[in-house]
PDB file of C-alpha atoms in Angstrom:
ATOM      1  CA  MET L1236       3.024 136.730 160.193  1.00  0.00           C
ATOM      2  CA  ASP L1237       0.857 136.014 156.998  1.00  0.00           C
ATOM      3  CA  SER L1238       0.596 132.386 155.814  1.00  0.00           C
ATOM      4  CA  ARG L1239       1.895 131.607 152.492  1.00  0.00           C
ATOM      5  CA  THR L1240       1.814 128.633 150.280  1.00  0.00           C
ATOM      6  CA  VAL L1241       5.067 127.172 149.432  1.00  0.00           C
ATOM      7  CA  VAL L1242       5.643 124.253 146.480  1.00  0.00           C
ATOM      8  CA  LEU L1243       8.711 122.171 146.636  1.00  0.00           C
ATOM      9  CA  THR L1244      10.465 119.502 144.563  1.00  0.00           C
ATOM     10  CA  GLY L1245      13.430 117.218 145.754  1.00  0.00           C
ATOM     11  CA  VAL L1246      12.701 116.955 149.324  1.00  0.00           C
ATOM     12  CA  THR L1247      12.189 113.603 149.619  1.00  0.00           C
ATOM     13  CA  ARG L1248      15.722 112.796 150.937  1.00  0.00           C
ATOM     14  CA  GLY L1249      19.090 114.370 151.322  1.00  0.00           C
ATOM     15  CA  PHE L1250      19.730 118.080 151.955  1.00  0.00           C
ATOM     16  CA  GLY L1251      16.513 118.810 150.409  1.00  0.00           C
ATOM     17  CA  ARG L1252      14.808 116.984 153.329  1.00  0.00           C
ATOM     18  CA  GLU L1253      16.526 118.542 155.934  1.00  0.00           C
ATOM     19  CA  ALA L1254      15.965 122.137 154.381  1.00  0.00           C
ATOM     20  CA  VAL L1255      12.136 121.563 154.385  1.00  0.00           C
ATOM     21  CA  GLU L1256      12.024 120.137 157.940  1.00  0.00           C
ATOM     22  CA  LEU L1257      13.873 123.254 159.178  1.00  0.00           C
ATOM     23  CA  LEU L1258      11.685 125.516 157.110  1.00  0.00           C
ATOM     24  CA  ILE L1259       8.349 124.109 158.702  1.00  0.00           C
ATOM     25  CA  ARG L1260       9.747 124.538 161.986  1.00  0.00           C
ATOM     26  CA  GLU L1261      10.631 128.018 161.507  1.00  0.00           C
ATOM     27  CA  ARG L1262       7.717 129.116 159.402  1.00  0.00           C
ATOM     28  CA  PRO L1263       4.793 126.612 160.757  1.00  0.00           C
ATOM     29  CA  GLN L1264       2.336 129.163 159.595  1.00  0.00           C
ATOM     30  CA  ASP L1265       3.150 128.474 155.898  1.00  0.00           C
ATOM     31  CA  HIS L1266       1.064 125.638 154.018  1.00  0.00           C
ATOM     32  CA  TYR L1267       3.869 123.649 152.180  1.00  0.00           C
ATOM     33  CA  VAL L1268       3.181 121.278 149.012  1.00  0.00           C
ATOM     34  CA  VAL L1269       5.735 118.619 148.578  1.00  0.00           C
ATOM     35  CA  LEU L1270       5.931 117.004 145.353  1.00  0.00           C
ATOM     36  CA  ALA L1271       7.282 113.372 145.048  1.00  0.00           C
ATOM     37  CA  ARG L1272       7.871 110.982 142.312  1.00  0.00           C
ATOM     38  CA  ARG L1273       5.484 108.499 144.359  1.00  0.00           C
ATOM     39  CA  GLY L1274       4.427 108.641 148.142  1.00  0.00           C
ATOM     40  CA  GLY L1275       3.538 112.180 148.148  1.00  0.00           C
ATOM     41  CA  GLU L1276       1.023 111.683 150.973  1.00  0.00           C
ATOM     42  CA  ARG L1277       3.471 109.574 152.827  1.00  0.00           C
ATOM     43  CA  LEU L1278       6.100 112.269 152.438  1.00  0.00           C
ATOM     44  CA  ALA L1279       3.591 114.639 153.826  1.00  0.00           C
ATOM     45  CA  ALA L1280       2.451 112.587 156.539  1.00  0.00           C
ATOM     46  CA  GLU L1281       6.519 111.971 157.752  1.00  0.00           C
ATOM     47  CA  LEU L1282       6.768 115.667 157.534  1.00  0.00           C
ATOM     48  CA  LEU L1283       4.036 116.375 159.754  1.00  0.00           C
ATOM     49  CA  LYS L1284       4.887 113.873 162.309  1.00  0.00           C
ATOM     50  CA  THR L1285       8.844 115.093 162.540  1.00  0.00           C
ATOM     51  CA  THR L1286       7.870 118.866 162.514  1.00  0.00           C
ATOM     52  CA  GLY L1287       4.436 118.794 164.337  1.00  0.00           C
ATOM     53  CA  ALA L1288       3.152 121.170 161.978  1.00  0.00           C
ATOM     54  CA  ALA L1289      -0.334 120.798 160.434  1.00  0.00           C
ATOM     55  CA  GLY L1290       0.078 122.249 156.976  1.00  0.00           C
ATOM     56  CA  VAL L1291       1.625 119.935 154.455  1.00  0.00           C
ATOM     57  CA  THR L1292      -0.042 118.410 151.547  1.00  0.00           C
ATOM     58  CA  GLY L1293       1.607 115.742 149.415  1.00  0.00           C
ATOM     59  CA  VAL L1294       1.284 115.464 145.656  1.00  0.00           C
ATOM     60  CA  ASP L1295       2.396 112.605 143.532  1.00  0.00           C
ATOM     61  CA  CYS L1296       4.379 113.878 140.605  1.00  0.00           C
ATOM     62  CA  ASP L1297       6.945 112.369 138.565  1.00  0.00           C
ATOM     63  CA  LEU L1298       8.902 115.230 136.904  1.00  0.00           C
ATOM     64  CA  ALA L1299       9.892 113.127 133.974  1.00  0.00           C
ATOM     65  CA  SER L1300       6.147 113.224 132.823  1.00  0.00           C
ATOM     66  CA  LEU L1301       5.041 116.584 131.539  1.00  0.00           C
ATOM     67  CA  ALA L1302       1.485 115.195 132.112  1.00  0.00           C
ATOM     68  CA  GLU L1303       1.847 114.402 135.781  1.00  0.00           C
ATOM     69  CA  ILE L1304       3.570 118.074 136.358  1.00  0.00           C
ATOM     70  CA  ARG L1305       0.170 119.274 134.859  1.00  0.00           C
ATOM     71  CA  GLY L1306      -1.665 117.055 136.882  1.00  0.00           C
ATOM     72  CA  ALA L1307       0.322 118.540 140.169  1.00  0.00           C
ATOM     73  CA  VAL L1308      -0.286 122.030 138.972  1.00  0.00           C
ATOM     74  CA  GLU L1309      -4.047 121.724 138.622  1.00  0.00           C
ATOM     75  CA  GLU L1310      -4.273 120.276 142.268  1.00  0.00           C
ATOM     76  CA  ILE L1311      -2.443 123.269 143.475  1.00  0.00           C
ATOM     77  CA  LEU L1312      -4.459 125.761 141.567  1.00  0.00           C
ATOM     78  CA  ARG L1313      -7.646 123.918 142.713  1.00  0.00           C
ATOM     79  CA  GLY L1314      -6.313 124.645 146.348  1.00  0.00           C
ATOM     80  CA  LEU L1315      -5.630 128.263 145.834  1.00  0.00           C
ATOM     81  CA  ASP L1316      -8.720 128.915 144.181  1.00  0.00           C
ATOM     82  CA  THR L1317     -11.046 127.307 146.886  1.00  0.00           C
ATOM     83  CA  ARG L1318      -8.767 128.960 149.516  1.00  0.00           C
ATOM     84  CA  ASN L1319      -7.946 125.602 151.084  1.00  0.00           C
ATOM     85  CA  LEU L1320      -4.398 127.095 150.117  1.00  0.00           C
ATOM     86  CA  PRO L1321      -3.075 130.344 151.426  1.00  0.00           C
ATOM     87  CA  PRO L1322      -1.791 132.670 148.729  1.00  0.00           C
ATOM     88  CA  LEU L1323       1.462 131.416 146.639  1.00  0.00           C
ATOM     89  CA  GLY L1324       4.646 132.775 148.070  1.00  0.00           C
ATOM     90  CA  GLY L1325       7.351 130.181 147.395  1.00  0.00           C
ATOM     91  CA  TYR L1326       8.991 127.575 145.288  1.00  0.00           C
ATOM     92  CA  LEU L1327      11.975 125.476 145.701  1.00  0.00           C
ATOM     93  CA  GLY L1328      12.946 123.661 142.452  1.00  0.00           C
ATOM     94  CA  ASN L1329      15.512 121.556 144.052  1.00  0.00           C
ATOM     95  CA  ALA L1330      14.587 118.196 142.322  1.00  0.00           C
ATOM     96  CA  GLY L1331      17.315 116.925 139.686  1.00  0.00           C
ATOM     97  CA  LEU L1332      19.181 113.960 138.813  1.00  0.00           C
ATOM     98  CA  THR L1333      21.970 112.377 136.710  1.00  0.00           C
ATOM     99  CA  VAL L1334      22.158 109.419 134.793  1.00  0.00           C
ATOM    100  CA  THR L1335      24.661 107.377 132.997  1.00  0.00           C
ATOM    101  CA  THR L1336      23.680 107.569 129.340  1.00  0.00           C
ATOM    102  CA  THR L1337      22.325 110.502 127.152  1.00  0.00           C
ATOM    103  CA  GLY L1338      19.954 108.009 125.752  1.00  0.00           C
ATOM    104  CA  LYS L1339      17.638 107.504 128.474  1.00  0.00           C
ATOM    105  CA  ARG L1340      14.249 109.146 127.738  1.00  0.00           C
ATOM    106  CA  THR L1341      11.376 111.239 129.718  1.00  0.00           C
ATOM    107  CA  ALA L1342       7.844 109.915 129.289  1.00  0.00           C
ATOM    108  CA  ASP L1343       7.323 112.504 126.647  1.00  0.00           C
ATOM    109  CA  GLY L1344      10.668 111.399 124.639  1.00  0.00           C
ATOM    110  CA  TYR L1345      13.008 114.313 126.142  1.00  0.00           C
ATOM    111  CA  GLU L1346      16.555 113.504 127.031  1.00  0.00           C
ATOM    112  CA  MET L1347      16.196 112.614 130.479  1.00  0.00           C
ATOM    113  CA  THR L1348      18.764 115.022 132.451  1.00  0.00           C
ATOM    114  CA  PHE L1349      17.444 118.054 130.447  1.00  0.00           C
ATOM    115  CA  GLY L1350      13.982 117.087 130.870  1.00  0.00           C
ATOM    116  CA  VAL L1351      13.666 116.940 134.549  1.00  0.00           C
ATOM    117  CA  ASN L1352      16.586 119.353 135.352  1.00  0.00           C
ATOM    118  CA  VAL L1353      15.221 122.092 133.156  1.00  0.00           C
ATOM    119  CA  LEU L1354      12.119 121.467 131.256  1.00  0.00           C
ATOM    120  CA  SER L1355      10.041 120.223 134.549  1.00  0.00           C
ATOM    121  CA  HIS L1356      10.801 123.547 136.696  1.00  0.00           C
ATOM    122  CA  TYR L1357      10.220 125.567 133.445  1.00  0.00           C
ATOM    123  CA  LEU L1358       6.506 124.172 133.158  1.00  0.00           C
ATOM    124  CA  LEU L1359       5.846 124.276 136.934  1.00  0.00           C
ATOM    125  CA  VAL L1360       7.150 127.922 137.420  1.00  0.00           C
ATOM    126  CA  ARG L1361       5.563 128.879 134.072  1.00  0.00           C
ATOM    127  CA  GLU L1362       1.928 127.576 135.188  1.00  0.00           C
ATOM    128  CA  LEU L1363       1.785 128.895 138.543  1.00  0.00           C
ATOM    129  CA  LEU L1364       3.618 131.974 137.888  1.00  0.00           C
ATOM    130  CA  PRO L1365       0.503 134.041 137.408  1.00  0.00           C
ATOM    131  CA  ARG L1366      -0.599 132.979 140.927  1.00  0.00           C
ATOM    132  CA  PHE L1367       2.520 134.173 143.023  1.00  0.00           C
ATOM    133  CA  THR L1368       2.188 137.249 145.080  1.00  0.00           C
ATOM    134  CA  GLY L1369       4.762 139.232 146.772  1.00  0.00           C
ATOM    135  CA  PRO L1370       6.601 139.247 149.198  1.00  0.00           C
ATOM    136  CA  GLY L1371       7.659 135.907 147.362  1.00  0.00           C
ATOM    137  CA  TRP L1372      10.534 133.805 146.063  1.00  0.00           C
ATOM    138  CA  ILE L1373      11.542 131.067 143.736  1.00  0.00           C
ATOM    139  CA  VAL L1374      14.914 129.166 144.274  1.00  0.00           C
ATOM    140  CA  LEU L1375      16.361 127.058 141.363  1.00  0.00           C
ATOM    141  CA  THR L1376      18.977 124.430 142.719  1.00  0.00           C
ATOM    142  CA  SER L1377      22.029 124.979 140.008  1.00  0.00           C
ATOM    143  CA  SER L1378      25.508 123.996 140.656  1.00  0.00           C
ATOM    144  CA  ASP L1379      28.992 125.252 140.476  1.00  0.00           C
ATOM    145  CA  CYS L1380      29.881 122.477 137.704  1.00  0.00           C
ATOM    146  CA  HIS L1381      28.159 124.997 135.211  1.00  0.00           C
ATOM    147  CA  PHE L1382      31.630 126.836 135.578  1.00  0.00           C
ATOM    148  CA  GLY L1383      33.384 123.873 133.664  1.00  0.00           C
ATOM    149  CA  GLN L1384      36.490 124.447 135.557  1.00  0.00           C
ATOM    150  CA  PHE L1385      38.789 121.829 137.241  1.00  0.00           C
ATOM    151  CA  ARG L1386      38.557 123.981 140.631  1.00  0.00           C
ATOM    152  CA  TYR L1387      35.102 123.423 140.917  1.00  0.00           C
ATOM    153  CA  THR L1388      34.542 119.719 139.647  1.00  0.00           C
ATOM    154  CA  LEU L1389      38.352 118.387 139.780  1.00  0.00           C
ATOM    155  CA  GLY L1390      37.641 116.626 136.633  1.00  0.00           C
ATOM    156  CA  ALA L1391      34.523 114.619 137.626  1.00  0.00           C
ATOM    157  CA  THR L1392      32.175 116.605 135.764  1.00  0.00           C
ATOM    158  CA  PRO L1393      33.155 117.521 131.826  1.00  0.00           C
ATOM    159  CA  PRO L1394      32.463 121.371 131.130  1.00  0.00           C
ATOM    160  CA  PRO L1395      29.213 122.215 129.926  1.00  0.00           C
ATOM    161  CA  ARG L1396      28.364 122.400 126.310  1.00  0.00           C
ATOM    162  CA  TRP L1397      25.327 124.568 125.077  1.00  0.00           C
ATOM    163  CA  GLU L1398      23.374 123.719 122.188  1.00  0.00           C
ATOM    164  CA  THR L1399      19.850 124.660 121.195  1.00  0.00           C
ATOM    165  CA  PRO L1400      17.131 123.550 123.456  1.00  0.00           C
ATOM    166  CA  GLU L1401      15.737 121.031 120.849  1.00  0.00           C
ATOM    167  CA  ARG L1402      19.198 119.449 120.457  1.00  0.00           C
ATOM    168  CA  LEU L1403      19.837 119.164 124.323  1.00  0.00           C
ATOM    169  CA  ALA L1404      16.378 117.854 124.518  1.00  0.00           C
ATOM    170  CA  THR L1405      17.224 115.195 122.135  1.00  0.00           C
ATOM    171  CA  PRO L1406      18.116 111.829 123.314  1.00  0.00           C
ATOM    172  CA  ARG L1407      21.446 110.581 121.827  1.00  0.00           C
ATOM    173  CA  ALA L1408      24.071 108.094 122.275  1.00  0.00           C
ATOM    174  CA  GLY L1409      26.339 108.791 124.880  1.00  0.00           C
ATOM    175  CA  GLY L1410      27.914 107.018 127.949  1.00  0.00           C
ATOM    176  CA  ALA L1411      28.830 108.080 131.290  1.00  0.00           C
ATOM    177  CA  ARG L1412      31.312 111.177 130.250  1.00  0.00           C
ATOM    178  CA  GLU L1413      28.318 112.897 127.841  1.00  0.00           C
ATOM    179  CA  ALA L1414      25.962 112.419 130.509  1.00  0.00           C
ATOM    180  CA  GLY L1415      27.997 114.341 132.886  1.00  0.00           C
ATOM    181  CA  ARG L1416      28.438 116.976 130.326  1.00  0.00           C
ATOM    182  CA  ALA L1417      24.569 116.800 129.818  1.00  0.00           C
ATOM    183  CA  TYR L1418      24.347 117.374 133.740  1.00  0.00           C
ATOM    184  CA  ALA L1419      26.748 120.242 133.496  1.00  0.00           C
ATOM    185  CA  THR L1420      24.874 122.025 130.723  1.00  0.00           C
ATOM    186  CA  SER L1421      21.491 121.549 132.403  1.00  0.00           C
ATOM    187  CA  LYS L1422      22.797 123.529 135.301  1.00  0.00           C
ATOM    188  CA  LEU L1423      23.947 126.265 132.979  1.00  0.00           C
ATOM    189  CA  GLY L1424      20.298 126.161 131.684  1.00  0.00           C
ATOM    190  CA  VAL L1425      18.932 126.591 135.364  1.00  0.00           C
ATOM    191  CA  ILE L1426      20.729 130.033 135.551  1.00  0.00           C
ATOM    192  CA  TYR L1427      19.467 130.904 132.102  1.00  0.00           C
ATOM    193  CA  LEU L1428      15.999 130.247 133.193  1.00  0.00           C
ATOM    194  CA  THR L1429      16.473 132.152 136.344  1.00  0.00           C
ATOM    195  CA  HIS L1430      17.912 134.787 134.491  1.00  0.00           C
ATOM    196  CA  ALA L1431      14.699 134.551 132.026  1.00  0.00           C
ATOM    197  CA  LEU L1432      12.388 134.452 134.976  1.00  0.00           C
ATOM    198  CA  ALA L1433      13.869 137.406 136.625  1.00  0.00           C
ATOM    199  CA  ARG L1434      12.545 139.591 133.726  1.00  0.00           C
ATOM    200  CA  ARG L1435       8.992 138.135 133.870  1.00  0.00           C
ATOM    201  CA  LEU L1436       8.103 138.113 137.798  1.00  0.00           C
ATOM    202  CA  PRO L1437       5.210 139.736 139.373  1.00  0.00           C
ATOM    203  CA  GLU L1438       6.454 142.537 141.412  1.00  0.00           C
ATOM    204  CA  GLY L1439       7.667 141.500 144.927  1.00  0.00           C
ATOM    205  CA  VAL L1440       8.625 138.178 143.916  1.00  0.00           C
ATOM    206  CA  GLY L1441      12.442 137.271 143.101  1.00  0.00           C
ATOM    207  CA  VAL L1442      13.942 134.501 141.655  1.00  0.00           C
ATOM    208  CA  TYR L1443      17.405 133.128 142.338  1.00  0.00           C
ATOM    209  CA  SER L1444      19.701 130.186 141.322  1.00  0.00           C
ATOM    210  CA  TYR L1445      21.336 128.322 144.150  1.00  0.00           C
ATOM    211  CA  ASN L1446      24.419 126.039 144.388  1.00  0.00           C
ATOM    212  CA  PRO L1447      24.548 123.890 147.269  1.00  0.00           C
ATOM    213  CA  ALA L1448      28.151 122.576 146.427  1.00  0.00           C
ATOM    214  CA  LEU L1449      29.242 119.360 147.067  1.00  0.00           C
ATOM    215  CA  VAL L1450      26.897 117.349 149.218  1.00  0.00           C
ATOM    216  CA  ALA L1451      28.172 113.891 150.542  1.00  0.00           C
ATOM    217  CA  GLY L1452      25.795 111.049 151.924  1.00  0.00           C
ATOM    218  CA  THR L1453      23.036 112.066 149.830  1.00  0.00           C
ATOM    219  CA  ASP L1454      21.210 109.137 146.994  1.00  0.00           C
ATOM    220  CA  PHE L1455      22.124 111.503 144.106  1.00  0.00           C
ATOM    221  CA  PHE L1456      23.908 108.717 142.116  1.00  0.00           C
ATOM    222  CA  ARG L1457      20.812 106.037 142.711  1.00  0.00           C
ATOM    223  CA  HIS L1458      20.735 105.885 139.043  1.00  0.00           C
ATOM    224  CA  ALA L1459      24.003 104.804 138.445  1.00  0.00           C
ATOM    225  CA  PRO L1460      25.070 101.378 138.611  1.00  0.00           C
ATOM    226  CA  GLY L1461      26.347  99.956 141.791  1.00  0.00           C
ATOM    227  CA  PRO L1462      30.149 100.096 141.328  1.00  0.00           C
ATOM    228  CA  VAL L1463      29.660 103.557 139.513  1.00  0.00           C
ATOM    229  CA  ARG L1464      27.641 104.762 142.338  1.00  0.00           C
ATOM    230  CA  GLY L1465      30.240 103.465 144.754  1.00  0.00           C
ATOM    231  CA  VAL L1466      33.130 105.176 143.032  1.00  0.00           C
ATOM    232  CA  LEU L1467      31.356 108.767 142.815  1.00  0.00           C
ATOM    233  CA  ASN L1468      29.884 108.494 146.316  1.00  0.00           C
ATOM    234  CA  GLY L1469      33.304 107.804 147.642  1.00  0.00           C
ATOM    235  CA  PHE L1470      34.465 110.904 145.466  1.00  0.00           C
ATOM    236  CA  PHE L1471      32.185 112.887 147.466  1.00  0.00           C
ATOM    237  CA  GLN L1472      33.083 111.797 150.939  1.00  0.00           C
ATOM    238  CA  LEU L1473      36.542 112.677 149.885  1.00  0.00           C
ATOM    239  CA  GLN L1474      35.631 116.224 148.991  1.00  0.00           C
ATOM    240  CA  ARG L1475      34.006 116.627 152.228  1.00  0.00           C
ATOM    241  CA  PHE L1476      37.100 115.366 154.071  1.00  0.00           C
ATOM    242  CA  LEU L1477      39.107 117.912 152.190  1.00  0.00           C
ATOM    243  CA  GLY L1478      36.720 120.690 153.227  1.00  0.00           C
ATOM    244  CA  ARG L1479      34.992 121.147 149.883  1.00  0.00           C
ATOM    245  CA  GLY L1480      31.935 119.636 150.631  1.00  0.00           C
ATOM    246  CA  MET L1481      29.319 119.477 153.477  1.00  0.00           C
ATOM    247  CA  THR L1482      26.843 116.964 154.888  1.00  0.00           C
ATOM    248  CA  PRO L1483      23.015 116.896 153.897  1.00  0.00           C
ATOM    249  CA  GLN L1484      22.503 118.489 157.574  1.00  0.00           C
ATOM    250  CA  GLN L1485      25.059 121.433 156.828  1.00  0.00           C
ATOM    251  CA  ALA L1486      23.477 121.828 153.224  1.00  0.00           C
ATOM    252  CA  GLY L1487      19.923 121.761 154.217  1.00  0.00           C
ATOM    253  CA  ALA L1488      20.650 124.189 157.112  1.00  0.00           C
ATOM    254  CA  ARG L1489      22.451 126.418 154.719  1.00  0.00           C
ATOM    255  CA  LEU L1490      19.772 126.538 152.185  1.00  0.00           C
ATOM    256  CA  ALA L1491      16.731 126.843 154.762  1.00  0.00           C
ATOM    257  CA  ASP L1492      18.737 129.973 156.473  1.00  0.00           C
ATOM    258  CA  THR L1493      19.201 131.444 152.991  1.00  0.00           C
ATOM    259  CA  ILE L1494      15.477 131.251 152.034  1.00  0.00           C
ATOM    260  CA  LEU L1495      14.228 132.412 155.904  1.00  0.00           C
ATOM    261  CA  ALA L1496      16.713 135.338 155.558  1.00  0.00           C
ATOM    262  CA  GLY L1497      14.617 136.881 153.139  1.00  0.00           C
ATOM    263  CA  LEU L1498      16.978 136.509 150.119  1.00  0.00           C
ATOM    264  CA  PRO L1499      18.414 140.045 150.034  1.00  0.00           C
ATOM    265  CA  ALA L1500      20.122 139.738 146.781  1.00  0.00           C
ATOM    266  CA  PRO L1501      18.757 141.393 143.501  1.00  0.00           C
ATOM    267  CA  THR L1502      16.533 138.916 141.889  1.00  0.00           C
ATOM    268  CA  GLY L1503      18.097 136.769 139.321  1.00  0.00           C
ATOM    269  CA  SER L1504      21.159 136.348 141.680  1.00  0.00           C
ATOM    270  CA  TYR L1505      23.346 133.308 141.822  1.00  0.00           C
ATOM    271  CA  LEU L1506      23.946 132.191 145.628  1.00  0.00           C
ATOM    272  CA  ASP L1507      26.893 129.990 146.391  1.00  0.00           C
ATOM    273  CA  ARG L1508      25.654 128.544 149.996  1.00  0.00           C
ATOM    274  CA  GLY L1509      23.824 131.486 150.407  1.00  0.00           C
ATOM    275  CA  ARG L1510      26.384 134.155 149.387  1.00  0.00           C
ATOM    276  CA  ARG L1511      25.800 136.036 146.365  1.00  0.00           C
ATOM    277  CA  VAL L1512      28.540 135.681 143.731  1.00  0.00           C
ATOM    278  CA  PRO L1513      29.095 136.000 139.873  1.00  0.00           C
ATOM    279  CA  SER L1514      27.889 132.920 137.924  1.00  0.00           C
ATOM    280  CA  SER L1515      30.193 132.218 135.157  1.00  0.00           C
ATOM    281  CA  PRO L1516      30.353 134.546 132.265  1.00  0.00           C
ATOM    282  CA  GLU L1517      28.830 132.363 129.807  1.00  0.00           C
ATOM    283  CA  SER L1518      25.796 132.063 132.019  1.00  0.00           C
ATOM    284  CA  HIS L1519      24.843 135.791 130.979  1.00  0.00           C
ATOM    285  CA  ASP L1520      23.560 135.438 127.667  1.00  0.00           C
ATOM    286  CA  GLU L1521      20.233 137.033 127.021  1.00  0.00           C
ATOM    287  CA  VAL L1522      20.085 135.559 123.510  1.00  0.00           C
ATOM    288  CA  ARG L1523      20.227 131.941 124.845  1.00  0.00           C
ATOM    289  CA  GLU L1524      17.983 132.836 128.126  1.00  0.00           C
ATOM    290  CA  GLU L1525      15.209 134.084 125.728  1.00  0.00           C
ATOM    291  CA  GLU L1526      15.749 131.387 123.186  1.00  0.00           C
ATOM    292  CA  LEU L1527      15.634 128.687 126.118  1.00  0.00           C
ATOM    293  CA  TRP L1528      12.218 130.460 127.518  1.00  0.00           C
ATOM    294  CA  ARG L1529      10.932 130.435 123.945  1.00  0.00           C
ATOM    295  CA  GLU L1530      11.968 126.665 122.974  1.00  0.00           C
ATOM    296  CA  ALA L1531      10.883 125.325 126.407  1.00  0.00           C
ATOM    297  CA  ALA L1532       7.391 126.555 125.762  1.00  0.00           C
ATOM    298  CA  ARG L1533       7.273 124.997 122.084  1.00  0.00           C
ATOM    299  CA  LEU L1534       8.682 121.528 123.811  1.00  0.00           C
ATOM    300  CA  VAL L1535       6.520 121.192 126.918  1.00  0.00           C
ATOM    301  CA  ASP L1536       3.353 122.198 124.515  1.00  0.00           C
ATOM    302  CA  ALA L1537       4.404 119.945 121.701  1.00  0.00           C
ATOM    303  CA  GLY L1538       2.485 116.855 123.109  1.00  0.00           C
ATOM    304  CA  ARG L1539      -0.244 118.782 124.449  1.00  0.00           C
ATOM    305  CA  ARG L1540      -1.083 120.450 120.895  1.00  0.00           C
ATOM    306  CA  THR L1541      -1.156 116.889 119.245  1.00  0.00           C
ATOM    307  CA  ASP L1542      -3.487 115.347 121.845  1.00  0.00           C
ATOM    308  CA  ILE L1543      -5.971 118.343 121.472  1.00  0.00           C
ATOM    309  CA  LEU L1544      -5.834 118.050 117.722  1.00  0.00           C
ATOM    310  CA  ALA L1545      -6.311 114.377 118.315  1.00  0.00           C
ATOM    311  CA  GLU L1546      -9.767 115.020 120.195  1.00  0.00           C
TER     312      GLU L1546
END
């Protein structure tokens, strides 16, 4: 089978780590480029040791910094240009976070949740998009909290509230509840981004949003204060006990199996633990999707234009 390059974010720990180890074991002929906020080379070394594979490269990249994202892209493109990396065929955008305030900023001054969960993946995929060749795939991790319904969140996360991308990217006053709403809104944004990408992909490349459902035992709430973190992790453990969640091992296996199966669903599909299901009615809005694509370009390029003019 042909060797491909697969770029992955959000695989340092949790179900993302479980998924990438399974992917490497099942397709050792591919080359995996793993992005990590720090310790990219260490992560690559760990994956090489645990899987016995030869083709893993680690790249340091803080997704809260547009400059670091561009640096990571440049490193990947150099590898593709020199043929040190095989053709680009996969991207897993699993990285995401939730914080406890909407006032926290990225390195570029954007609201942290929207900046990392939406803008970082937009920039990575946009810059890599011309280099994708079929057969290829892009998987962006979303969440069923984008439905905004109690049966999906049990009231733990407020429903999303979509606004203009500029407004969503602006830090603002707001505590834990509004931060939870920002998270749900960002996951709605991921689906909008998926639909916009589906209209722009090279032939033979598909894009999908993926809902892993509730995953207990991860370090997802590592940014929250200790007491809040304990309550939230306890909530996830309860969902697992009630049959509404999975362990990181189970969730990682489901994600890896979905990718390895060849993602047979039509491009743009929403996959709930690997099964194609309809996303929320609100998530199908071409006007919003195109506005997000257009405004995301303006937001991520704003600082870059300022730097160029200052030279």
